[in-house]
């Protein structure tokens, strides 16, 4: 259905990696509780510096029964609200900034949150779901509305759902979903000997 989004690869990589992309069009189709649990179980088993597992998540279900989803949407920049409002799930990714043992800053906290979200993202992809990550949040509002402790930093959000062209999506976002995915070549990314010297043939 979204063939144009498959990563053009120099050699084959695992299917969920090749097929993952960040759709703006997300259907409101229900996500089962089993799938939701599996996503966070995948995140849970990510590696982390000193096994600190500095990631924490705040989950908001887009259902009338939950009654609190408006508060989650309010924590996104408007440019992200327009598309993320359709998603059945919205999650905030937070970091615990200090090490449990010493109380010193955990320099790897953001890195390790990224690893956990990556685990979650590829588990989602393997289950036919898509994850679209969001740096455009209002951190102070997340902090206030969800009563975060001082040591916890709200860093990102991500919308989870089934990729689908959505009638109420603004045209410029439909166009982004219709465009192919691009990446810088490996020769400009992986170096050896000196900076800028390509390491891979
Ligand atoms: C940490 C992070 C933050 C992002 N924040 C936003 C965002 O605020 N709004 C948005 O539309 N996309 C956001 N994205 C999605 C990126 O724009 C997208 O991953 C990138 O363009 C590559 O496209 P692809 O994921 O489809 O390969 C974010 C992605 C990441 C990893």
GROMACS .gro file of C-alpha atoms and ligand atoms in nm:
model
  232
    1UNK     CA    1   0.000   0.000   0.000
    2UNK     CA    2   0.287   0.238   0.079
    3UNK     CA    3   0.552   0.085  -0.149
    4UNK     CA    4   0.709   0.426  -0.216
    5UNK     CA    5   0.804   0.444   0.152
    6UNK     CA    6   1.017   0.129   0.154
    7UNK     CA    7   1.381   0.225   0.211
    8UNK     CA    8   1.592   0.189  -0.104
    9UNK     CA    9   1.874  -0.026   0.035
   10UNK     CA   10   2.230  -0.094  -0.073
   11UNK     CA   11   2.167  -0.448   0.056
   12UNK     CA   12   1.864  -0.608   0.222
   13UNK     CA   13   1.798  -0.518   0.586
   14UNK     CA   14   1.535  -0.661   0.823
   15UNK     CA   15   1.180  -0.606   0.704
   16UNK     CA   16   1.051  -0.390   0.994
   17UNK     CA   17   1.355  -0.163   0.948
   18UNK     CA   18   1.307  -0.133   0.574
   19UNK     CA   19   0.931  -0.079   0.593
   20UNK     CA   20   0.920   0.167   0.885
   21UNK     CA   21   0.833   0.527   0.812
   22UNK     CA   22   0.662   0.816   0.991
   23UNK     CA   23   0.311   0.863   0.852
   24UNK     CA   24   0.103   1.176   0.908
   25UNK     CA   25  -0.203   0.984   0.798
   26UNK     CA   26  -0.305   0.758   1.085
   27UNK     CA   27  -0.641   0.585   1.109
   28UNK     CA   28  -0.840   0.586   1.432
   29UNK     CA   29  -0.860   0.203   1.416
   30UNK     CA   30  -0.845   0.057   1.766
   31UNK     CA   31  -0.515  -0.090   1.885
   32UNK     CA   32  -0.556  -0.402   2.097
   33UNK     CA   33  -0.439  -0.400   2.458
   34UNK     CA   34  -0.215  -0.696   2.374
   35UNK     CA   35  -0.037  -0.493   2.105
   36UNK     CA   36   0.000  -0.196   2.340
   37UNK     CA   37   0.149  -0.420   2.607
   38UNK     CA   38   0.388  -0.577   2.355
   39UNK     CA   39   0.515  -0.234   2.245
   40UNK     CA   40   0.611  -0.137   2.597
   41UNK     CA   41   0.752  -0.481   2.668
   42UNK     CA   42   0.979  -0.428   2.364
   43UNK     CA   43   1.083  -0.087   2.501
   44UNK     CA   44   1.151  -0.243   2.840
   45UNK     CA   45   1.416  -0.475   2.698
   46UNK     CA   46   1.625  -0.202   2.538
   47UNK     CA   47   1.986  -0.173   2.655
   48UNK     CA   48   2.082   0.122   2.874
   49UNK     CA   49   2.389   0.268   3.039
   50UNK     CA   50   2.437   0.097   3.383
   51UNK     CA   51   2.101  -0.071   3.315
   52UNK     CA   52   1.944   0.246   3.454
   53UNK     CA   53   1.645   0.222   3.217
   54UNK     CA   54   1.603   0.601   3.239
   55UNK     CA   55   1.296   0.601   3.012
   56UNK     CA   56   0.946   0.664   3.145
   57UNK     CA   57   0.629   0.689   2.937
   58UNK     CA   58   0.294   0.861   2.976
   59UNK     CA   59   0.028   0.695   2.765
   60UNK     CA   60  -0.292   0.862   2.649
   61UNK     CA   61  -0.569   0.666   2.478
   62UNK     CA   62  -0.780   0.859   2.227
   63UNK     CA   63  -1.115   0.722   2.346
   64UNK     CA   64  -1.425   0.899   2.480
   65UNK     CA   65  -1.399   0.670   2.783
   66UNK     CA   66  -1.053   0.797   2.874
   67UNK     CA   67  -1.184   1.156   2.894
   68UNK     CA   68  -0.832   1.295   2.927
   69UNK     CA   69  -0.694   1.284   2.574
   70UNK     CA   70  -0.748   1.659   2.517
   71UNK     CA   71  -0.485   1.724   2.780
   72UNK     CA   72  -0.232   1.513   2.589
   73UNK     CA   73  -0.309   1.688   2.260
   74UNK     CA   74  -0.272   2.028   2.428
   75UNK     CA   75   0.089   1.936   2.506
   76UNK     CA   76   0.176   1.921   2.132
   77UNK     CA   77   0.263   2.218   1.914
   78UNK     CA   78  -0.033   2.306   1.691
   79UNK     CA   79   0.157   2.191   1.381
   80UNK     CA   80   0.165   1.843   1.533
   81UNK     CA   81  -0.187   1.850   1.678
   82UNK     CA   82  -0.340   1.872   1.329
   83UNK     CA   83  -0.231   1.523   1.237
   84UNK     CA   84  -0.163   1.353   1.571
   85UNK     CA   85  -0.523   1.415   1.684
   86UNK     CA   86  -0.631   1.123   1.464
   87UNK     CA   87  -0.403   0.869   1.630
   88UNK     CA   88  -0.557   0.621   1.874
   89UNK     CA   89  -0.253   0.647   2.104
   90UNK     CA   90  -0.027   0.930   2.207
   91UNK     CA   91   0.274   0.871   2.429
   92UNK     CA   92   0.518   1.107   2.597
   93UNK     CA   93   0.877   0.990   2.634
   94UNK     CA   94   1.050   1.118   2.946
   95UNK     CA   95   1.397   1.073   3.095
   96UNK     CA   96   1.508   1.036   3.455
   97UNK     CA   97   1.812   1.262   3.452
   98UNK     CA   98   2.005   1.130   3.753
   99UNK     CA   99   2.169   0.794   3.829
  100UNK     CA  100   1.990   0.590   4.097
  101UNK     CA  101   2.310   0.491   4.282
  102UNK     CA  102   2.504   0.818   4.291
  103UNK     CA  103   2.249   1.088   4.212
  104UNK     CA  104   2.491   1.216   3.947
  105UNK     CA  105   2.364   1.323   3.603
  106UNK     CA  106   2.295   1.033   3.367
  107UNK     CA  107   2.470   1.148   3.050
  108UNK     CA  108   2.312   0.864   2.853
  109UNK     CA  109   1.951   0.932   2.953
  110UNK     CA  110   1.833   1.082   2.623
  111UNK     CA  111   2.033   0.828   2.424
  112UNK     CA  112   1.872   0.542   2.615
  113UNK     CA  113   1.520   0.682   2.580
  114UNK     CA  114   1.592   0.681   2.205
  115UNK     CA  115   1.694   0.315   2.220
  116UNK     CA  116   1.376   0.222   2.406
  117UNK     CA  117   1.160   0.411   2.157
  118UNK     CA  118   1.347   0.242   1.872
  119UNK     CA  119   1.267  -0.100   2.022
  120UNK     CA  120   0.903   0.001   2.056
  121UNK     CA  121   0.894   0.140   1.701
  122UNK     CA  122   1.018  -0.178   1.538
  123UNK     CA  123   0.791  -0.401   1.747
  124UNK     CA  124   0.506  -0.177   1.631
  125UNK     CA  125   0.615  -0.207   1.268
  126UNK     CA  126   0.632  -0.587   1.297
  127UNK     CA  127   0.271  -0.577   1.420
  128UNK     CA  128   0.150  -0.361   1.130
  129UNK     CA  129   0.147  -0.042   1.337
  130UNK     CA  130   0.330   0.284   1.274
  131UNK     CA  131   0.500   0.523   1.514
  132UNK     CA  132   0.551   0.891   1.434
  133UNK     CA  133   0.782   1.064   1.678
  134UNK     CA  134   0.735   1.424   1.786
  135UNK     CA  135   0.992   1.665   1.929
  136UNK     CA  136   0.741   1.950   1.890
  137UNK     CA  137   0.585   1.934   2.235
  138UNK     CA  138   0.538   2.190   2.513
  139UNK     CA  139   0.755   2.033   2.786
  140UNK     CA  140   0.646   2.273   3.063
  141UNK     CA  141   0.282   2.185   2.997
  142UNK     CA  142   0.358   1.811   3.011
  143UNK     CA  143   0.540   1.871   3.338
  144UNK     CA  144   0.250   2.066   3.487
  145UNK     CA  145  -0.046   1.863   3.357
  146UNK     CA  146   0.106   1.525   3.443
  147UNK     CA  147   0.271   1.632   3.770
  148UNK     CA  148   0.622   1.519   3.672
  149UNK     CA  149   0.886   1.500   3.945
  150UNK     CA  150   1.174   1.752   3.926
  151UNK     CA  151   1.427   1.493   3.807
  152UNK     CA  152   1.211   1.384   3.513
  153UNK     CA  153   1.238   1.557   3.176
  154UNK     CA  154   0.962   1.531   2.913
  155UNK     CA  155   1.157   1.505   2.587
  156UNK     CA  156   0.941   1.371   2.305
  157UNK     CA  157   0.601   1.237   2.218
  158UNK     CA  158   0.500   0.977   1.965
  159UNK     CA  159   0.174   0.896   1.794
  160UNK     CA  160   0.092   0.530   1.728
  161UNK     CA  161  -0.163   0.399   1.482
  162UNK     CA  162  -0.226   0.231   1.148
  163UNK     CA  163  -0.090   0.422   0.848
  164UNK     CA  164  -0.380   0.533   0.631
  165UNK     CA  165  -0.450   0.829   0.406
  166UNK     CA  166  -0.681   1.046   0.613
  167UNK     CA  167  -0.953   1.268   0.461
  168UNK     CA  168  -0.906   1.547   0.715
  169UNK     CA  169  -0.527   1.564   0.676
  170UNK     CA  170  -0.399   1.904   0.545
  171UNK     CA  171  -0.277   1.887   0.183
  172UNK     CA  172   0.087   1.966   0.266
  173UNK     CA  173   0.099   1.666   0.500
  174UNK     CA  174  -0.071   1.440   0.245
  175UNK     CA  175   0.206   1.548   0.006
  176UNK     CA  176   0.474   1.453   0.260
  177UNK     CA  177   0.318   1.109   0.302
  178UNK     CA  178   0.317   1.072  -0.078
  179UNK     CA  179   0.687   1.158  -0.116
  180UNK     CA  180   0.964   0.897  -0.114
  181UNK     CA  181   1.195   0.862   0.187
  182UNK     CA  182   1.550   0.994   0.150
  183UNK     CA  183   1.878   0.952   0.339
  184UNK     CA  184   2.233   1.083   0.322
  185UNK     CA  185   2.469   0.825   0.166
  186UNK     CA  186   2.679   0.605   0.398
  187UNK     CA  187   2.995   0.758   0.250
  188UNK     CA  188   2.901   1.086   0.421
  189UNK     CA  189   2.817   0.915   0.751
  190UNK     CA  190   3.067   0.639   0.834
  191UNK     CA  191   3.434   0.744   0.840
  192UNK     CA  192   3.772   0.586   0.907
  193UNK     CA  193   4.126   0.720   0.957
  194UNK     CA  194   4.021   1.084   0.933
  195UNK     CA  195   3.691   1.267   0.951
  196UNK     CA  196   3.519   1.264   0.615
  197UNK     CA  197   3.713   0.963   0.481
  198UNK     CA  198   3.448   0.703   0.383
  199UNK     CA  199   3.491   0.375   0.571
  200UNK     CA  200   3.266   0.158   0.358
  201UNK     CA  201   3.292   0.069  -0.007
  202LIG     C1  202   1.318   1.242   1.787
  202LIG     C2  203   1.230   1.272   1.668
  202LIG     C3  204   1.148   1.383   1.670
  202LIG     C4  205   1.061   1.411   1.563
  202LIG     N1  206   0.975   1.518   1.573
  202LIG     C5  207   0.884   1.540   1.475
  202LIG     C6  208   0.789   1.644   1.491
  202LIG     O1  209   0.785   1.717   1.591
  202LIG     N2  210   0.698   1.661   1.391
  202LIG     C7  211   0.698   1.583   1.279
  202LIG     O2  212   0.614   1.604   1.193
  202LIG     N3  213   0.787   1.481   1.263
  202LIG     C8  214   0.880   1.458   1.359
  202LIG     N4  215   0.970   1.354   1.347
  202LIG     C9  216   0.965   1.266   1.229
  202LIG    C10  217   1.082   1.294   1.134
  202LIG     O3  218   1.056   1.411   1.063
  202LIG    C11  219   1.102   1.173   1.041
  202LIG     O4  220   1.142   1.061   1.117
  202LIG    C12  221   1.208   1.199   0.934
  202LIG     O5  222   1.165   1.300   0.846
  202LIG    C13  223   1.243   1.076   0.852
  202LIG     O6  224   1.126   1.024   0.793
  202LIG     P1  225   1.085   0.869   0.813
  202LIG     O7  226   1.071   0.847   0.962
  202LIG     O8  227   0.952   0.857   0.742
  202LIG     O9  228   1.192   0.786   0.754
  202LIG    C14  229   1.059   1.326   1.451
  202LIG    C15  230   1.142   1.214   1.449
  202LIG    C16  231   1.227   1.186   1.556
  202LIG    C17  232   1.313   1.062   1.554
   0.00000   0.00000   0.00000
